mmCIF file of C-alpha atoms in Angstrom:
data_model
loop_
_atom_site.group_PDB
_atom_site.id
_atom_site.type_symbol
_atom_site.label_atom_id
_atom_site.label_comp_id
_atom_site.label_asym_id
_atom_site.label_seq_id
_atom_site.Cartn_x
_atom_site.Cartn_y
_atom_site.Cartn_z
ATOM 1 C CA MET A 1 -4.381 -32.398 -8.625
ATOM 2 C CA ARG A 2 -8.049 -32.338 -7.700
ATOM 3 C CA LEU A 3 -11.380 -33.954 -8.409
ATOM 4 C CA ARG A 4 -12.983 -32.173 -11.329
ATOM 5 C CA PRO A 5 -15.436 -29.537 -10.085
ATOM 6 C CA HIS A 6 -19.103 -30.367 -9.535
ATOM 7 C CA LEU A 7 -18.674 -34.134 -9.854
ATOM 8 C CA ARG A 8 -20.940 -35.929 -7.404
ATOM 9 C CA VAL A 9 -19.508 -38.758 -5.286
ATOM 10 C CA LEU A 10 -22.419 -41.096 -4.593
ATOM 11 C CA ARG A 11 -22.824 -44.251 -2.508
ATOM 12 C CA ARG A 12 -24.022 -47.304 -4.455
ATOM 13 C CA GLY A 13 -23.710 -49.816 -1.633
ATOM 14 C CA PRO A 14 -21.621 -50.669 1.421
ATOM 15 C CA ASP A 15 -18.474 -51.193 -0.687
ATOM 16 C CA GLU A 16 -19.178 -49.251 -3.884
ATOM 17 C CA LEU A 17 -19.119 -45.597 -5.021
ATOM 18 C CA GLN A 18 -20.064 -43.756 -8.197
ATOM 19 C CA VAL A 19 -18.174 -40.634 -9.272
ATOM 20 C CA GLY A 20 -20.131 -38.436 -11.702
ATOM 21 C CA THR A 21 -23.565 -38.890 -13.269
ATOM 22 C CA ASP A 22 -22.961 -38.273 -16.997
ATOM 23 C CA PRO A 23 -22.389 -41.647 -18.743
ATOM 24 C CA ARG A 24 -19.510 -40.103 -20.724
ATOM 25 C CA TRP A 25 -17.290 -39.940 -17.661
ATOM 26 C CA ALA A 26 -19.103 -41.504 -14.689
ATOM 27 C CA VAL A 27 -17.154 -44.353 -13.048
ATOM 28 C CA ARG A 28 -17.695 -46.846 -10.247
ATOM 29 C CA LEU A 29 -15.229 -47.749 -7.519
ATOM 30 C CA THR A 30 -15.942 -51.252 -6.227
ATOM 31 C CA GLY A 31 -14.521 -53.521 -3.559
ATOM 32 C CA LEU A 32 -13.994 -50.692 -1.066
ATOM 33 C CA ALA A 33 -13.190 -51.556 2.517
ATOM 34 C CA ALA A 34 -15.328 -50.562 5.491
ATOM 35 C CA GLY A 35 -15.159 -46.826 6.037
ATOM 36 C CA GLU A 36 -13.602 -46.002 2.660
ATOM 37 C CA VAL A 37 -16.957 -45.127 1.122
ATOM 38 C CA GLU A 38 -17.513 -42.399 3.714
ATOM 39 C CA LEU A 39 -13.959 -41.103 3.338
ATOM 40 C CA LEU A 40 -14.198 -40.878 -0.446
ATOM 41 C CA GLN A 41 -17.546 -39.082 -0.294
ATOM 42 C CA GLU A 42 -15.722 -36.242 1.440
ATOM 43 C CA LEU A 43 -14.057 -35.474 -1.905
ATOM 44 C CA GLU A 44 -17.116 -33.325 -2.648
ATOM 45 C CA SER A 45 -16.065 -31.068 0.240
ATOM 46 C CA VAL A 46 -12.283 -31.537 -0.058
ATOM 47 C CA PRO A 47 -11.635 -31.991 -3.809
ATOM 48 C CA GLU A 48 -7.869 -31.317 -3.673
ATOM 49 C CA LEU A 49 -6.380 -34.799 -3.593
ATOM 50 C CA ASP A 50 -3.362 -33.900 -1.430
ATOM 51 C CA ARG A 51 -5.591 -32.279 1.159
ATOM 52 C CA TRP A 52 -8.049 -35.153 1.030
ATOM 53 C CA ALA A 53 -5.271 -37.723 1.491
ATOM 54 C CA THR A 54 -3.931 -35.842 4.521
ATOM 55 C CA TRP A 55 -7.449 -35.600 5.923
ATOM 56 C CA ALA A 56 -8.075 -39.319 5.337
ATOM 57 C CA LEU A 57 -4.754 -40.296 6.967
ATOM 58 C CA ASP A 58 -5.775 -38.370 10.079
ATOM 59 C CA ARG A 59 -8.877 -40.562 10.161
ATOM 60 C CA GLY A 60 -6.989 -43.840 10.028
ATOM 61 C CA LEU A 61 -6.635 -44.596 6.314
ATOM 62 C CA ASP A 62 -3.379 -46.341 5.438
ATOM 63 C CA ARG A 63 -0.989 -44.184 3.367
ATOM 64 C CA ALA A 64 -0.442 -46.855 0.731
ATOM 65 C CA ARG A 65 -4.193 -47.332 0.392
ATOM 66 C CA ALA A 66 -4.746 -43.572 0.124
ATOM 67 C CA GLU A 67 -2.190 -43.421 -2.704
ATOM 68 C CA GLN A 68 -3.887 -46.371 -4.392
ATOM 69 C CA LEU A 69 -7.317 -44.702 -4.255
ATOM 70 C CA VAL A 70 -5.903 -41.462 -5.636
ATOM 71 C CA ALA A 71 -4.271 -43.407 -8.474
ATOM 72 C CA LEU A 72 -7.616 -45.050 -9.272
ATOM 73 C CA LEU A 73 -9.286 -41.644 -9.549
ATOM 74 C CA VAL A 74 -6.490 -40.335 -11.783
ATOM 75 C CA ASP A 75 -6.674 -43.410 -14.036
ATOM 76 C CA ALA A 76 -10.450 -42.912 -14.296
ATOM 77 C CA GLN A 77 -9.806 -39.373 -15.638
ATOM 78 C CA VAL A 78 -12.080 -37.704 -13.103
ATOM 79 C CA THR A 79 -9.251 -35.488 -11.864
ATOM 80 C CA SER A 80 -7.386 -32.585 -13.395
ATOM 81 C CA THR A 81 -4.387 -30.407 -12.695
ATOM 82 C CA SER A 82 -5.738 -27.142 -14.105
ATOM 83 C CA ALA A 83 -9.381 -27.023 -13.013
ATOM 84 C CA GLY A 84 -8.466 -24.613 -10.239
ATOM 85 C CA ARG A 85 -7.434 -21.884 -12.652
ATOM 86 C CA SER A 86 -9.836 -18.965 -12.575
ATOM 87 C CA PRO A 87 -9.158 -16.214 -15.116
ATOM 88 C CA THR A 88 -11.740 -13.454 -15.192
ATOM 89 C CA VAL A 89 -14.892 -15.069 -16.547
ATOM 90 C CA ARG A 90 -18.051 -13.106 -17.226
ATOM 91 C CA ALA A 91 -20.660 -13.290 -14.491
ATOM 92 C CA GLY A 92 -23.269 -15.860 -15.431
ATOM 93 C CA ALA A 93 -20.873 -18.079 -17.384
ATOM 94 C CA GLY A 94 -19.873 -20.146 -14.369
ATOM 95 C CA ALA A 95 -22.033 -23.101 -15.396
ATOM 96 C CA ASP A 96 -20.318 -23.126 -18.797
ATOM 97 C CA VAL A 97 -16.953 -23.214 -17.044
ATOM 98 C CA ALA A 98 -18.072 -26.155 -14.899
ATOM 99 C CA ALA A 99 -19.330 -28.121 -17.906
ATOM 100 C CA TRP A 100 -16.194 -27.494 -19.971
ATOM 101 C CA THR A 101 -14.057 -28.507 -17.005
ATOM 102 C CA LEU A 102 -15.589 -31.957 -17.460
ATOM 103 C CA LEU A 103 -15.565 -31.945 -21.264
ATOM 104 C CA ARG A 104 -11.942 -30.923 -21.809
ATOM 105 C CA PRO A 105 -9.243 -33.549 -21.229
ATOM 106 C CA ASP A 106 -7.060 -30.942 -19.493
ATOM 107 C CA GLY A 107 -9.961 -29.847 -17.281
ATOM 108 C CA ASP A 108 -9.404 -26.148 -17.969
ATOM 109 C CA GLY A 109 -12.969 -25.007 -18.492
ATOM 110 C CA ALA A 110 -12.184 -21.485 -17.323
ATOM 111 C CA ALA A 111 -9.677 -20.981 -20.119
ATOM 112 C CA GLN A 112 -12.183 -22.357 -22.644
ATOM 113 C CA VAL A 113 -14.863 -19.826 -21.703
ATOM 114 C CA ASP A 114 -12.455 -16.958 -21.071
ATOM 115 C CA ALA A 115 -11.128 -17.265 -24.633
ATOM 116 C CA ARG A 116 -14.575 -16.287 -25.955
ATOM 117 C CA ARG A 117 -14.066 -12.739 -24.690
ATOM 118 C CA SER A 118 -12.095 -11.919 -27.851
ATOM 119 C CA ALA A 119 -14.801 -13.275 -30.170
ATOM 120 C CA VAL A 120 -16.907 -11.014 -32.386
ATOM 121 C CA VAL A 121 -20.303 -12.282 -33.596
ATOM 122 C CA GLY A 122 -22.807 -10.443 -35.764
ATOM 123 C CA VAL A 123 -26.530 -11.122 -35.361
ATOM 124 C CA HIS A 124 -28.858 -9.866 -38.102
ATOM 125 C CA GLY A 125 -32.585 -10.039 -37.385
ATOM 126 C CA LEU A 126 -33.652 -9.293 -33.827
ATOM 127 C CA GLY A 127 -37.044 -10.853 -33.383
ATOM 128 C CA ARG A 128 -37.616 -13.419 -30.657
ATOM 129 C CA LEU A 129 -35.195 -15.902 -32.177
ATOM 130 C CA GLY A 130 -32.407 -13.494 -33.096
ATOM 131 C CA LEU A 131 -32.496 -11.772 -29.720
ATOM 132 C CA GLY A 132 -32.426 -15.196 -28.065
ATOM 133 C CA VAL A 133 -29.261 -16.039 -29.989
ATOM 134 C CA ALA A 134 -27.634 -12.741 -29.016
ATOM 135 C CA THR A 135 -28.462 -12.993 -25.306
ATOM 136 C CA THR A 136 -27.294 -16.610 -25.145
ATOM 137 C CA LEU A 137 -23.964 -15.705 -26.737
ATOM 138 C CA ALA A 138 -23.539 -12.790 -24.333
ATOM 139 C CA ALA A 139 -24.296 -14.965 -21.309
ATOM 140 C CA ALA A 140 -21.883 -17.645 -22.590
ATOM 141 C CA GLY A 141 -18.992 -15.183 -22.526
ATOM 142 C CA VAL A 142 -18.732 -13.884 -26.109
ATOM 143 C CA GLY A 143 -17.036 -10.503 -25.868
ATOM 144 C CA THR A 144 -18.633 -8.568 -28.738
ATOM 145 C CA VAL A 145 -22.061 -9.068 -30.304
ATOM 146 C CA LEU A 146 -22.836 -6.735 -33.207
ATOM 147 C CA LEU A 147 -26.573 -6.268 -33.680
ATOM 148 C CA ASP A 148 -28.355 -5.396 -36.909
ATOM 149 C CA ASP A 149 -32.075 -4.710 -37.389
ATOM 150 C CA ASP A 150 -33.870 -1.592 -38.617
ATOM 151 C CA GLY A 151 -37.304 -2.652 -37.379
ATOM 152 C CA VAL A 152 -39.338 -1.832 -34.294
ATOM 153 C CA VAL A 153 -40.450 -4.103 -31.471
ATOM 154 C CA ARG A 154 -43.897 -5.585 -32.029
ATOM 155 C CA SER A 155 -46.145 -7.349 -29.543
ATOM 156 C CA SER A 156 -45.329 -10.658 -31.265
ATOM 157 C CA ASP A 157 -41.642 -10.089 -30.408
ATOM 158 C CA VAL A 158 -42.277 -10.101 -26.655
ATOM 159 C CA GLY A 159 -41.051 -13.325 -25.106
ATOM 160 C CA PRO A 160 -39.130 -15.035 -22.322
ATOM 161 C CA GLY A 161 -35.928 -13.243 -21.404
ATOM 162 C CA GLY A 162 -36.257 -10.748 -24.230
ATOM 163 C CA TYR A 163 -38.458 -7.798 -25.098
ATOM 164 C CA ARG A 164 -41.135 -6.598 -22.664
ATOM 165 C CA MET A 165 -44.563 -5.221 -23.474
ATOM 166 C CA GLY A 166 -43.288 -1.775 -22.588
ATOM 167 C CA ASP A 167 -40.755 -2.081 -25.427
ATOM 168 C CA VAL A 168 -43.426 -2.354 -28.142
ATOM 169 C CA GLY A 169 -42.967 0.452 -30.661
ATOM 170 C CA SER A 170 -39.333 1.117 -29.767
ATOM 171 C CA ALA A 171 -36.427 0.454 -32.102
ATOM 172 C CA ARG A 172 -35.307 -3.164 -32.002
ATOM 173 C CA LEU A 173 -31.621 -2.238 -32.218
ATOM 174 C CA GLY A 174 -31.492 0.016 -29.173
ATOM 175 C CA THR A 175 -33.836 -2.157 -27.135
ATOM 176 C CA ALA A 176 -31.914 -5.337 -27.939
ATOM 177 C CA THR A 177 -28.705 -3.622 -26.855
ATOM 178 C CA ARG A 178 -30.305 -2.833 -23.499
ATOM 179 C CA VAL A 179 -31.476 -6.425 -23.111
ATOM 180 C CA LEU A 180 -27.962 -7.731 -23.783
ATOM 181 C CA ARG A 181 -26.461 -5.373 -21.222
ATOM 182 C CA ASP A 182 -29.063 -6.437 -18.671
ATOM 183 C CA VAL A 183 -27.818 -10.000 -19.187
ATOM 184 C CA SER A 184 -24.122 -9.112 -19.371
ATOM 185 C CA PRO A 185 -23.066 -5.559 -18.445
ATOM 186 C CA GLU A 186 -19.594 -6.170 -19.922
ATOM 187 C CA ILE A 187 -20.881 -7.004 -23.419
ATOM 188 C CA ARG A 188 -19.626 -4.857 -26.298
ATOM 189 C CA CYS A 189 -22.128 -4.077 -29.050
ATOM 190 C CA ASP A 190 -19.741 -2.091 -31.238
ATOM 191 C CA ALA A 191 -16.168 -2.412 -32.448
ATOM 192 C CA ALA A 192 -13.598 -0.547 -34.505
ATOM 193 C CA PRO A 193 -14.723 0.260 -38.070
ATOM 194 C CA GLY A 194 -13.828 -2.549 -40.452
ATOM 195 C CA THR A 195 -13.751 -5.205 -37.740
ATOM 196 C CA ALA A 196 -14.774 -8.483 -39.338
ATOM 197 C CA PRO A 197 -16.949 -10.782 -37.205
ATOM 198 C CA ASP A 198 -15.741 -14.305 -36.563
ATOM 199 C CA VAL A 199 -19.207 -15.475 -37.598
ATOM 200 C CA VAL A 200 -22.510 -13.833 -38.588
ATOM 201 C CA VAL A 201 -25.910 -15.262 -37.636
ATOM 202 C CA LEU A 202 -28.602 -14.380 -40.191
ATOM 203 C CA VAL A 203 -32.197 -14.733 -38.991
ATOM 204 C CA GLU A 204 -34.583 -14.345 -41.918
ATOM 205 C CA HIS A 205 -38.184 -15.215 -42.753
ATOM 206 C CA GLY A 206 -39.541 -17.285 -45.628
ATOM 207 C CA ALA A 207 -36.238 -17.773 -47.427
ATOM 208 C CA ALA A 208 -32.613 -16.707 -47.144
ATOM 209 C CA SER A 209 -31.558 -13.617 -49.071
ATOM 210 C CA PRO A 210 -29.249 -14.682 -51.946
ATOM 211 C CA GLU A 211 -27.697 -11.201 -52.092
ATOM 212 C CA THR A 212 -26.702 -11.118 -48.435
ATOM 213 C CA ALA A 213 -25.404 -14.703 -48.549
ATOM 214 C CA LEU A 214 -23.291 -14.011 -51.634
ATOM 215 C CA ARG A 215 -21.723 -10.951 -50.045
ATOM 216 C CA LEU A 216 -20.742 -12.946 -46.983
ATOM 217 C CA VAL A 217 -19.315 -15.817 -49.025
ATOM 218 C CA THR A 218 -17.241 -13.557 -51.244
ATOM 219 C CA ALA A 219 -15.997 -11.695 -48.163
ATOM 220 C CA GLY A 220 -14.872 -14.981 -46.643
ATOM 221 C CA LEU A 221 -17.039 -14.529 -43.544
ATOM 222 C CA PRO A 222 -18.434 -17.641 -41.848
ATOM 223 C CA HIS A 223 -22.189 -17.327 -41.391
ATOM 224 C CA LEU A 224 -25.032 -19.367 -39.947
ATOM 225 C CA SER A 225 -28.386 -19.172 -41.699
ATOM 226 C CA VAL A 226 -31.608 -19.345 -39.698
ATOM 227 C CA VAL A 227 -34.847 -19.191 -41.668
ATOM 228 C CA VAL A 228 -38.212 -19.040 -39.892
ATOM 229 C CA ARG A 229 -41.134 -20.196 -42.009
ATOM 230 C CA GLU A 230 -44.867 -20.557 -41.374
ATOM 231 C CA GLY A 231 -44.657 -23.452 -38.912
ATOM 232 C CA ASP A 232 -41.022 -24.495 -38.847
ATOM 233 C CA ALA A 233 -37.483 -23.153 -38.805
ATOM 234 C CA LEU A 234 -34.225 -24.117 -40.500
ATOM 235 C CA VAL A 235 -31.036 -23.693 -38.484
ATOM 236 C CA GLY A 236 -28.096 -24.016 -40.857
ATOM 237 C CA PRO A 237 -26.104 -24.476 -42.796
ATOM 238 C CA LEU A 238 -23.132 -22.841 -41.148
ATOM 239 C CA VAL A 239 -21.184 -21.738 -44.184
ATOM 240 C CA VAL A 240 -17.401 -21.527 -43.884
ATOM 241 C CA PRO A 241 -16.082 -20.086 -47.158
ATOM 242 C CA VAL A 242 -12.860 -21.425 -48.629
ATOM 243 C CA GLY A 243 -9.884 -19.966 -46.782
ATOM 244 C CA ALA A 244 -11.907 -18.879 -43.748
ATOM 245 C CA GLY A 245 -10.625 -21.733 -41.551
ATOM 246 C CA ASP A 246 -12.540 -24.073 -39.274
ATOM 247 C CA GLY A 247 -12.765 -21.792 -36.239
ATOM 248 C CA ARG A 248 -11.022 -19.035 -34.330
ATOM 249 C CA ARG A 249 -8.826 -21.254 -32.172
ATOM 250 C CA GLY A 250 -7.659 -24.479 -33.737
ATOM 251 C CA GLY A 251 -6.188 -25.659 -30.442
ATOM 252 C CA ALA A 252 -9.590 -25.898 -28.783
ATOM 253 C CA ALA A 253 -10.719 -28.624 -31.118
ATOM 254 C CA ALA A 254 -7.776 -30.750 -30.043
ATOM 255 C CA THR A 255 -8.795 -30.579 -26.393
ATOM 256 C CA ALA A 256 -12.565 -30.839 -26.549
ATOM 257 C CA ASP A 257 -15.107 -33.227 -28.007
ATOM 258 C CA HIS A 258 -17.305 -31.100 -30.240
ATOM 259 C CA GLY A 259 -20.077 -32.189 -32.567
ATOM 260 C CA THR A 260 -19.136 -33.998 -35.724
ATOM 261 C CA GLY A 261 -21.669 -33.225 -38.380
ATOM 262 C CA PRO A 262 -21.606 -33.848 -42.115
ATOM 263 C CA ALA A 263 -19.022 -31.115 -42.620
ATOM 264 C CA GLY A 264 -17.397 -29.978 -45.802
ATOM 265 C CA PRO A 265 -13.676 -30.184 -46.500
ATOM 266 C CA PRO A 266 -11.368 -28.841 -43.762
ATOM 267 C CA GLY A 267 -10.662 -25.140 -44.109
ATOM 268 C CA GLY A 268 -13.906 -24.382 -45.934
ATOM 269 C CA GLY A 269 -15.806 -25.639 -48.934
ATOM 270 C CA SER A 270 -19.071 -26.642 -47.245
ATOM 271 C CA ALA A 271 -22.383 -26.044 -48.992
ATOM 272 C CA CYS A 272 -23.437 -22.395 -49.157
ATOM 273 C CA LEU A 273 -26.953 -21.001 -49.298
ATOM 274 C CA ARG A 274 -26.842 -20.752 -53.083
ATOM 275 C CA CYS A 275 -26.018 -24.479 -53.163
ATOM 276 C CA LEU A 276 -29.246 -25.104 -51.252
ATOM 277 C CA ASP A 277 -31.247 -22.941 -53.657
ATOM 278 C CA LEU A 278 -29.762 -24.787 -56.640
ATOM 279 C CA HIS A 279 -30.610 -28.163 -55.102
ATOM 280 C CA ARG A 280 -34.172 -26.967 -54.445
ATOM 281 C CA GLY A 281 -34.395 -25.690 -58.004
ATOM 282 C CA ASP A 282 -33.360 -29.091 -59.318
ATOM 283 C CA VAL A 283 -36.383 -30.593 -57.575
ATOM 284 C CA ASP A 284 -38.780 -27.660 -58.115
ATOM 285 C CA PRO A 285 -38.101 -25.518 -61.201
ATOM 286 C CA ALA A 286 -40.386 -22.787 -59.804
ATOM 287 C CA TRP A 287 -38.340 -22.408 -56.619
ATOM 288 C CA PRO A 288 -36.314 -19.362 -57.811
ATOM 289 C CA LEU A 289 -39.551 -17.456 -58.496
ATOM 290 C CA VAL A 290 -41.077 -18.503 -55.180
ATOM 291 C CA ALA A 291 -37.902 -17.656 -53.243
ATOM 292 C CA ALA A 292 -37.632 -14.226 -54.860
ATOM 293 C CA GLN A 293 -41.135 -13.368 -53.680
ATOM 294 C CA LEU A 294 -40.439 -14.598 -50.154
ATOM 295 C CA VAL A 295 -37.315 -12.431 -49.947
ATOM 296 C CA CYS A 296 -38.424 -9.301 -51.817
ATOM 297 C CA ARG A 297 -42.207 -9.074 -51.357
ATOM 298 C CA PRO A 298 -43.319 -8.840 -47.714
ATOM 299 C CA PRO A 299 -46.802 -9.997 -46.776
ATOM 300 C CA THR A 300 -49.370 -7.231 -47.228
ATOM 301 C CA SER A 301 -52.476 -8.297 -45.305
ATOM 302 C CA SER A 302 -51.247 -9.906 -42.105
ATOM 303 C CA GLY A 303 -48.133 -7.796 -41.537
ATOM 304 C CA PRO A 304 -44.610 -9.053 -40.807
ATOM 305 C CA PRO A 305 -44.518 -12.668 -39.655
ATOM 306 C CA GLY A 306 -44.042 -13.475 -35.985
ATOM 307 C CA GLU A 307 -42.071 -16.299 -34.447
ATOM 308 C CA PRO A 308 -43.892 -18.895 -32.295
ATOM 309 C CA VAL A 309 -42.501 -18.850 -28.762
ATOM 310 C CA ALA A 310 -41.295 -22.450 -28.416
ATOM 311 C CA LEU A 311 -40.023 -22.580 -32.002
ATOM 312 C CA ALA A 312 -38.034 -19.374 -31.460
ATOM 313 C CA GLY A 313 -36.627 -20.635 -28.170
ATOM 314 C CA LEU A 314 -35.387 -23.933 -29.560
ATOM 315 C CA GLY A 315 -34.111 -22.316 -32.746
ATOM 316 C CA ALA A 316 -32.176 -19.736 -30.740
ATOM 317 C CA ALA A 317 -30.613 -22.422 -28.541
ATOM 318 C CA LEU A 318 -29.491 -24.513 -31.507
ATOM 319 C CA ALA A 319 -28.153 -21.498 -33.399
ATOM 320 C CA ALA A 320 -26.225 -20.269 -30.364
ATOM 321 C CA ALA A 321 -24.799 -23.742 -29.712
ATOM 322 C CA GLU A 322 -23.613 -24.081 -33.301
ATOM 323 C CA THR A 323 -22.056 -20.621 -33.165
ATOM 324 C CA LEU A 324 -20.211 -21.374 -29.918
ATOM 325 C CA THR A 325 -18.925 -24.668 -31.314
ATOM 326 C CA HIS A 326 -17.480 -22.794 -34.287
ATOM 327 C CA LEU A 327 -15.929 -20.122 -32.065
ATOM 328 C CA ASP A 328 -14.404 -22.787 -29.807
ATOM 329 C CA GLY A 329 -12.654 -24.391 -32.774
ATOM 330 C CA GLY A 330 -14.938 -27.388 -33.129
ATOM 331 C CA THR A 331 -16.923 -28.691 -36.079
ATOM 332 C CA PRO A 332 -20.592 -27.691 -35.846
ATOM 333 C CA ARG A 333 -23.136 -30.251 -36.943
ATOM 334 C CA THR A 334 -24.558 -27.681 -39.362
ATOM 335 C CA ARG A 335 -21.400 -27.552 -41.475
ATOM 336 C CA GLY A 336 -22.935 -28.798 -44.704
ATOM 337 C CA ALA A 337 -26.262 -29.525 -42.987
ATOM 338 C CA ALA A 338 -29.301 -27.850 -41.445
ATOM 339 C CA TYR A 339 -31.550 -28.618 -38.512
ATOM 340 C CA GLU A 340 -35.213 -28.720 -39.526
ATOM 341 C CA ILE A 341 -37.490 -27.928 -36.575
ATOM 342 C CA ALA A 342 -41.187 -28.350 -37.257
ATOM 343 C CA MET A 343 -44.158 -27.633 -35.013
ATOM 344 C CA PRO A 344 -45.852 -29.060 -33.049
ATOM 345 C CA ASP A 345 -43.286 -31.487 -31.602
ATOM 346 C CA LEU A 346 -40.193 -29.410 -32.534
ATOM 347 C CA MET A 347 -37.973 -32.485 -32.730
ATOM 348 C CA PRO A 348 -34.836 -31.355 -34.625
ATOM 349 C CA ARG A 349 -33.961 -33.331 -37.748
ATOM 350 C CA LEU A 350 -30.494 -32.888 -39.248
ATOM 351 C CA ARG A 351 -30.548 -32.785 -43.039
ATOM 352 C CA PRO A 352 -27.234 -32.895 -44.926
ATOM 353 C CA TRP A 353 -26.560 -30.596 -47.898
ATOM 354 C CA ALA A 354 -23.753 -31.115 -50.412
ATOM 355 C CA VAL A 355 -21.918 -28.475 -52.418
ATOM 356 C CA HIS A 356 -23.832 -28.032 -55.689
ATOM 357 C CA PRO A 357 -21.649 -28.676 -58.755
ATOM 358 C CA ASP A 358 -23.038 -25.587 -60.540
ATOM 359 C CA CYS A 359 -22.550 -23.146 -57.657
ATOM 360 C CA GLY A 360 -18.871 -22.246 -57.813
ATOM 361 C CA CYS A 361 -18.814 -21.043 -54.204
ATOM 362 C CA THR A 362 -15.630 -22.971 -53.486
ATOM 363 C CA ALA A 363 -13.697 -20.839 -55.984
ATOM 364 C CA LEU A 364 -15.030 -17.302 -55.415
ATOM 365 C CA PRO A 365 -12.378 -14.560 -55.065
ATOM 366 C CA PRO A 366 -12.354 -12.568 -51.794
ATOM 367 C CA THR A 367 -13.889 -9.075 -51.587
ATOM 368 C CA PRO A 368 -14.022 -6.461 -48.783
ATOM 369 C CA VAL A 369 -16.105 -7.145 -45.671
ATOM 370 C CA PRO A 370 -19.766 -6.377 -46.467
ATOM 371 C CA THR A 371 -21.543 -3.485 -44.776
ATOM 372 C CA LEU A 372 -23.902 -5.860 -42.977
ATOM 373 C CA ALA A 373 -21.051 -7.248 -40.913
ATOM 374 C CA ARG A 374 -19.245 -4.001 -40.110
ATOM 375 C CA ALA A 375 -18.903 -3.090 -36.469
ATOM 376 C CA GLY A 376 -21.307 -0.663 -34.887
ATOM 377 C CA ARG A 377 -24.325 -1.506 -37.042
#
């Protein structure tokens, strides 16, 4: 038994302590006797409760009082029995381990992050935003990230933690692979032929491709849509087709407090991208014509659209967070919803989307895994 890692033990007065700073688990110990405040603050240096109690006894604390203080900490749920476990976790993911040690009731943050090593995520579209998603997933411990983009790096792709000016003109796919391995040398960017990703992140411009979305739905592959427009971005919905399940590891959801968005029925059935197009068409009869041009006819005068730096950064963070929540067995807020992020303030707004009665996506038969999501692309 030990104090959960990285919790601060802070003096609030001569007879009062605070353990932790996050309001979700921070507690106060009041009515402490003279000298007990100083003894308890040593828990930051000696977090193992047995060792701390022995240390405190050597400094004059009564055994019964030491047991009482330990019991108070246990009752306050700021201790754990498994936080000391340390399976091999990817370098750079230590902060994730520390946070999950506090978020999980069993305190086993290392197991939470280590389980991501078996995950496979596809990322299609490797501009600033897509590369940001991929590098975040790699740093967070995802084992395999399959990249897909046939374009070349442009000067508008250069951004924080991603492409460099010297990469301009090179193939996005190969350069993005190098960037991921700079972040996480252990990352795998290929897999056995036919390997189906646990989730695919689609980063598109203007509008989502109905063809690609349909292929993913009929294949039963969960996918998160990200659409970058002229001055805003849409992150979501995360579509979980019927029969695809709620995540890779159902047990994780039972031990962690994940987001609770306006999700569809358990096991699938949330709104798909065609549902969104049908809803938009109900409001704007010209939407199918407009969407077809956005998907099929690239701009001719100004060239391919870029992605504003701050918009891409926030969009990548939200998309990666939603993807990790799904992988960890939680319920992402974008199940049946989408974040709308508009410049200049970039304050995310969550907009719910219902299954459209004319779509039929909840009853589509399964088909083979689409080429987009095959390993090694």
